[in-house]
Short mmCIF file of C-alpha atoms and ligand atoms in Angstrom, two decimals:
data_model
loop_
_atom_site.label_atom_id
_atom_site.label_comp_id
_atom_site.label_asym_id
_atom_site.label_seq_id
_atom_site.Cartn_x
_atom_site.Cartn_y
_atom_site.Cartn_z
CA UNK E 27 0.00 0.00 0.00
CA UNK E 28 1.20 3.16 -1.00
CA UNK E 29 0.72 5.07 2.17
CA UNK E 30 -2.04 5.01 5.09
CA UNK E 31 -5.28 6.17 3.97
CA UNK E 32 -7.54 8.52 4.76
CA UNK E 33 -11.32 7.59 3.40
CA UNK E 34 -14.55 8.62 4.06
CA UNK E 35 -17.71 6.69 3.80
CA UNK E 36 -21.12 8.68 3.55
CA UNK E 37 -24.63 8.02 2.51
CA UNK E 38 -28.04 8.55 4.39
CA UNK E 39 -29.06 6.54 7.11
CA UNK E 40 -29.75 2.94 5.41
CA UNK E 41 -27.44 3.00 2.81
CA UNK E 42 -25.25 -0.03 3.71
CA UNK E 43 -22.25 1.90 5.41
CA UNK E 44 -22.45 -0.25 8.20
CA UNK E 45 -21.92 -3.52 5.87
CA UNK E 46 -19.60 -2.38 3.65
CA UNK E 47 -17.52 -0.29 6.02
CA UNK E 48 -16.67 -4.23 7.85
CA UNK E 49 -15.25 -4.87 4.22
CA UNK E 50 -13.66 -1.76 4.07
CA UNK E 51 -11.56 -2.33 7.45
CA UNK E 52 -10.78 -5.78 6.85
CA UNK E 53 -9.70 -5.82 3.26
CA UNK E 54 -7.26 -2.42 3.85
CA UNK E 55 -6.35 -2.88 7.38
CA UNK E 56 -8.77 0.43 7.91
CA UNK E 57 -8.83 1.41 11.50
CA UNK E 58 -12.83 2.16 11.61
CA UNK E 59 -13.84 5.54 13.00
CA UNK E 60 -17.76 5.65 13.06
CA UNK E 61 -19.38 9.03 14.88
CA UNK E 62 -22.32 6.77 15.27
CA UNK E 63 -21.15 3.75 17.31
CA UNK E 64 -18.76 5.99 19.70
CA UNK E 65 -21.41 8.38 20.22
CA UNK E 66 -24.13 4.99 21.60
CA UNK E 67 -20.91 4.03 23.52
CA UNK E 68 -21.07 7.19 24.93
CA UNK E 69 -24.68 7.18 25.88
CA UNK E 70 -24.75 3.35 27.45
CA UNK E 71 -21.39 4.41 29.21
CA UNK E 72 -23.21 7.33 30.70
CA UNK E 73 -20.33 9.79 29.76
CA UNK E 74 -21.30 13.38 29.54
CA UNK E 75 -20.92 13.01 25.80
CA UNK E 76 -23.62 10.66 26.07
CA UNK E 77 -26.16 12.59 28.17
CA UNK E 78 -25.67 15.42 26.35
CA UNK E 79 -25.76 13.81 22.99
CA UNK E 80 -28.68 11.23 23.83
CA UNK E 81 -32.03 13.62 22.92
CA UNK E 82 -30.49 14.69 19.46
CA UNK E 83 -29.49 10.88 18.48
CA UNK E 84 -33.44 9.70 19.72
CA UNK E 85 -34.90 12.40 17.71
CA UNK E 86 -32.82 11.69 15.19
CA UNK E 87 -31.25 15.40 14.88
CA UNK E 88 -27.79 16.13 14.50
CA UNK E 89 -25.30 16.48 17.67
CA UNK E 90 -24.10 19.59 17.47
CA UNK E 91 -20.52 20.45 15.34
CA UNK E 92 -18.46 21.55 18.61
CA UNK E 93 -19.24 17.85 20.18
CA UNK E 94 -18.67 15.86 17.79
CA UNK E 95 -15.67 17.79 16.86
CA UNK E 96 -14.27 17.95 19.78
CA UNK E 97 -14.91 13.91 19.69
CA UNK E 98 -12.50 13.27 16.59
CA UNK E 99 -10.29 15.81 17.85
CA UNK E 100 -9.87 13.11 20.71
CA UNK E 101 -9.74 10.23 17.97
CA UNK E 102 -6.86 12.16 15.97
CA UNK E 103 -4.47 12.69 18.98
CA UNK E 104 -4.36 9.15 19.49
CA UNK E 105 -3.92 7.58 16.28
CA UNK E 106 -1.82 5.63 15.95
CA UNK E 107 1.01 6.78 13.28
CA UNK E 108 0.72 5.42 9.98
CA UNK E 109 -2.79 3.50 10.69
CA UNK E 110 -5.01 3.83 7.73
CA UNK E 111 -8.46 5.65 8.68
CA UNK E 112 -11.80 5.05 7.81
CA UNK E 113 -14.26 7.84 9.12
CA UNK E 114 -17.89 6.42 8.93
CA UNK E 115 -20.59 9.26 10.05
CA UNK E 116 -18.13 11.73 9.98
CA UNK E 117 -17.84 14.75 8.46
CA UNK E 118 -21.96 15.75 8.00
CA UNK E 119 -21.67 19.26 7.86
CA UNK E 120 -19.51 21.24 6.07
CA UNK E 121 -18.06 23.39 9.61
CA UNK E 122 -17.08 19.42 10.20
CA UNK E 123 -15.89 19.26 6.94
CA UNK E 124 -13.42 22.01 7.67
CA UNK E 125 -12.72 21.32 10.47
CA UNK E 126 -11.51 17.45 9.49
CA UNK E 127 -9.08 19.46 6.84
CA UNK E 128 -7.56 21.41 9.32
CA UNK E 129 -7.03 18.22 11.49
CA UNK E 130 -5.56 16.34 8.89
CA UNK E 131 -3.16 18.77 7.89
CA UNK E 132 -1.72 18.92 11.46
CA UNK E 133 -1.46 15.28 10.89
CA UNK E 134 0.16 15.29 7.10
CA UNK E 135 -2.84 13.86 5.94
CA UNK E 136 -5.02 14.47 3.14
CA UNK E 137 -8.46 12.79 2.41
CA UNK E 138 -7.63 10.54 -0.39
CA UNK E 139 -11.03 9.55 -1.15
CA UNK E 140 -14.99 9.65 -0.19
CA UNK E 141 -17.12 6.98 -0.79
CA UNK E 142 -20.37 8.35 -1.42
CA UNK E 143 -23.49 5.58 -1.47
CA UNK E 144 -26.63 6.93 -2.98
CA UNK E 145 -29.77 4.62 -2.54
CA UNK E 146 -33.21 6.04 -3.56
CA UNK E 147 -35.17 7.26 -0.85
CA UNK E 148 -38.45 4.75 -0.68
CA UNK E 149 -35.41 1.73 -0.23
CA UNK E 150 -34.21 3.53 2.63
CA UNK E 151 -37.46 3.68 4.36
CA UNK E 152 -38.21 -0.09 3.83
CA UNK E 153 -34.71 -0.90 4.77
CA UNK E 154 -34.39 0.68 8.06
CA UNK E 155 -37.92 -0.45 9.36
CA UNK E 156 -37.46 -3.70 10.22
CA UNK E 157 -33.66 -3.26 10.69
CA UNK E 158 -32.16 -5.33 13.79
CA UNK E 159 -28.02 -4.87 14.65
CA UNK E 160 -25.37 -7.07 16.31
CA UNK E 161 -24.88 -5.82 19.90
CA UNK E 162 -21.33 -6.88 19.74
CA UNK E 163 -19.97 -6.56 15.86
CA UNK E 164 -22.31 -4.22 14.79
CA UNK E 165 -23.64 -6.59 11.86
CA UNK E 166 -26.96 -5.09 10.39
CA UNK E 167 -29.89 -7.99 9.47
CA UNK E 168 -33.39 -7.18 7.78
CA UNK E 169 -36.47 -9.33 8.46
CA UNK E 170 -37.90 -9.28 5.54
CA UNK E 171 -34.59 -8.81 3.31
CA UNK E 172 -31.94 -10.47 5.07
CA UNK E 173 -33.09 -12.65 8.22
CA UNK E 174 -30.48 -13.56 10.70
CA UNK E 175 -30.47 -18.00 10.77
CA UNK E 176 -31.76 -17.79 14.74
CA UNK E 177 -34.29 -14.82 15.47
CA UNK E 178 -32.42 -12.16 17.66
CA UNK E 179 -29.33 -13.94 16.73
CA UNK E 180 -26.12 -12.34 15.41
CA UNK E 181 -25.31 -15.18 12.51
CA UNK E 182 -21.09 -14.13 12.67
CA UNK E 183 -21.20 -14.37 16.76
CA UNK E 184 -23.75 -15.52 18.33
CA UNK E 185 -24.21 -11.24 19.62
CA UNK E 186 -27.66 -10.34 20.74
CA UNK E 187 -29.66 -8.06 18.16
CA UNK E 188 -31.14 -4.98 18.95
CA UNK E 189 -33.35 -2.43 17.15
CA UNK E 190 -31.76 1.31 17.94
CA UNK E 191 -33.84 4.17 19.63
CA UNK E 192 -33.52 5.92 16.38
CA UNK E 193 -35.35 3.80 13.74
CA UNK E 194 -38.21 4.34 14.50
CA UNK E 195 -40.20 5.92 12.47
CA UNK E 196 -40.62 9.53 13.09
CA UNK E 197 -36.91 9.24 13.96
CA UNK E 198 -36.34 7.66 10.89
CA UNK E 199 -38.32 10.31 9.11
CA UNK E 200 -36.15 13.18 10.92
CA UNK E 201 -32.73 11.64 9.97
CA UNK E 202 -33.52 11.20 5.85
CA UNK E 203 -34.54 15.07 6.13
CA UNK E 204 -31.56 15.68 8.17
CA UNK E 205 -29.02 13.67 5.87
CA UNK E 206 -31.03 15.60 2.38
CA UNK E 207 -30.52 19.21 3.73
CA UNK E 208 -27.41 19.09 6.04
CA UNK E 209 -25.15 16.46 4.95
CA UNK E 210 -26.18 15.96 1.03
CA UNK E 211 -24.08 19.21 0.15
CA UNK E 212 -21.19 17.50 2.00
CA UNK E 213 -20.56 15.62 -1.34
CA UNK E 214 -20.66 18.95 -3.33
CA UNK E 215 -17.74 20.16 -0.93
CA UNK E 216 -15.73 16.83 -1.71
CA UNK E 217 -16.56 16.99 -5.45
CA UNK E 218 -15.77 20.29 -5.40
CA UNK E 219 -11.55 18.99 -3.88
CA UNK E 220 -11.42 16.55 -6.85
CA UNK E 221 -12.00 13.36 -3.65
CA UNK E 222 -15.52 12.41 -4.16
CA UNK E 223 -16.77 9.05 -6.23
CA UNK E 224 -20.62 7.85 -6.33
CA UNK E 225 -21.38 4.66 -5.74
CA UNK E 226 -24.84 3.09 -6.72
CA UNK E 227 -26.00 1.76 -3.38
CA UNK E 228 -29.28 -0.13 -4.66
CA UNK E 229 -28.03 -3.45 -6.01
CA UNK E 230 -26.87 -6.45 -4.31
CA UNK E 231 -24.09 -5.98 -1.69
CA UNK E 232 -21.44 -8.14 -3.51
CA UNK E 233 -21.73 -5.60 -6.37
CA UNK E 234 -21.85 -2.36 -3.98
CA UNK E 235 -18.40 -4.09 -2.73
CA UNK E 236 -16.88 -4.49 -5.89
CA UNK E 237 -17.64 -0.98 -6.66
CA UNK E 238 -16.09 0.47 -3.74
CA UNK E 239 -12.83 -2.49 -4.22
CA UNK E 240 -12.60 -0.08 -7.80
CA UNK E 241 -12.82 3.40 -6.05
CA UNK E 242 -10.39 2.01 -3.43
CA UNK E 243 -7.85 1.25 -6.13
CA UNK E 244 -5.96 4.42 -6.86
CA UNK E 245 -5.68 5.30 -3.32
CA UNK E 246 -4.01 1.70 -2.10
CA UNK E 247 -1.91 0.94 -5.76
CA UNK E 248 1.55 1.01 -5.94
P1 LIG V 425 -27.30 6.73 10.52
O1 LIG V 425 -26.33 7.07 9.42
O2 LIG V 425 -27.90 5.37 10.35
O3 LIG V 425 -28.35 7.76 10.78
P2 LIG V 425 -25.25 6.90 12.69
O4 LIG V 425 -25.06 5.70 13.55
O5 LIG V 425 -24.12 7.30 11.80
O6 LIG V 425 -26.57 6.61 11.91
O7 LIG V 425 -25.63 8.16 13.60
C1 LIG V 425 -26.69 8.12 14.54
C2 LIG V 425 -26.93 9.49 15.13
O8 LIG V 425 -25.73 9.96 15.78
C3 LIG V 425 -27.26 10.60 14.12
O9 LIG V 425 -28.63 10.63 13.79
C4 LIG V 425 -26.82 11.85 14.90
O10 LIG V 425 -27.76 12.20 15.90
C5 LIG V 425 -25.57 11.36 15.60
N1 LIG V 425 -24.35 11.60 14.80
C6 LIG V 425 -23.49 10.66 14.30
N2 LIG V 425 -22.49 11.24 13.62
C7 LIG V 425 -22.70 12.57 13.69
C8 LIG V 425 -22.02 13.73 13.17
N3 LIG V 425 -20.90 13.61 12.44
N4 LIG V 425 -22.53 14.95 13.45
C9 LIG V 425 -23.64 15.10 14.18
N5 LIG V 425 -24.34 14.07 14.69
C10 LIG V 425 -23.88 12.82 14.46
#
């Protein structure tokens, strides 16, 4: 690999970044950075983060900019040097958007590539009703489109599956708006530094993989 990465994964709430972000990390040795997941740590660890965090998550609302950047601030200072990044959830905005330059360049890093999944928005709805997750490995199942073998049963470990606060479905309602008006123009900043590639997120997840394998290629050849 030609040097450690730095790649971003974005797409509304639904679109598979979960799934294909476990590809991501294992195939390029990623270390996986999702706002998302620390931010529920947070709230079940009862950290301040967490309570103060907790009603915008449940509504399904943004957490404000200075949190969560002060939250990868955190992340940055202790990564490890020359660990390849992959920041799932993060940057919505575009203050975090900024603000994730200016951190990077402190580090000598650039972002060498965002992954952006689009997915139609009536296949988002169906997909995140009915949406259970892997306590433990964070493994999304469907019940209608992809059952796990034992009901509440994480197929990979045997982890207990759990439906989040935030899907239901005025939550889930709140979160599509959310992702169409604050974190859609994201891409436009990305396009905008040459960084961003589209990928078509409705069609099976082998060939959503095998997309993202072909965006990943310039940034890990040679
Ligand atoms: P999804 O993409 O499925 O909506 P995530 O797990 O990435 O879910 O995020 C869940 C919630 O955590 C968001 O709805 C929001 O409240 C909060 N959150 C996560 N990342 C950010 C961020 N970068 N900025 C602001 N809020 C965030």
């Amino acid at each position: 690999m030609a040097h450690a990465p730095t790649v971003l994964i974005m797409g509304p709430p639904g679109a598979g970044k979960g799934t294909q972000a476990g590809h991501l990390v294992a195939t390029y040795g990623l270390l996986h950075v999702a706002t998302g997941d620390l931010l529920r740590e947070a709230v079940a660890a009862g950290t301040l983060l967490g309570l103060e965090a907790k009603s915008f998550i449940d509504k399904g609302t943004l957490v404000p900019d200075d949190l969560i950047i002060g939250m990868i601030r955190e992340v940055a200072a202790e990564l490890p040097e020359g660990s390849g990044l992959l920041l799932d959830g993060f940057p919505r905005t575009r203050a975090q958007a900024i603000a994730l330059d200016k951190m990077l360049g402190v580090l000598d890093r650039d972002v060498d590539v965002v992954l952006d999944i689009r997915v139609p928005h009536e296949v988002l709805i169906k997909r995140l009703s009915g949406r259970w997750i892997c306590r433990t490995c964070q493994t999304p199942y469907n019940v209608d489109s992809r059952p796990p073998k034992v009901a509440g049963v994480c197929d990979l470990d045997g982890g207990e599956l759990y439906q989040r606060s935030d899907d239901t479905a005025e939550a889930v309602g709140t979160r599509l708006e959310v992702y169409e008006t604050q974190t859609a123009p994201v891409s436009g900043y990305y396009r905008d530094h040459g960084s961003l590639v589209t990928i078509d997120g409705d069609q099976p997840s082998d060939e959503v993989r095998a997309a993202l394998d072909a965006a990943m290629q310039p940034v890990t050849a040679g």
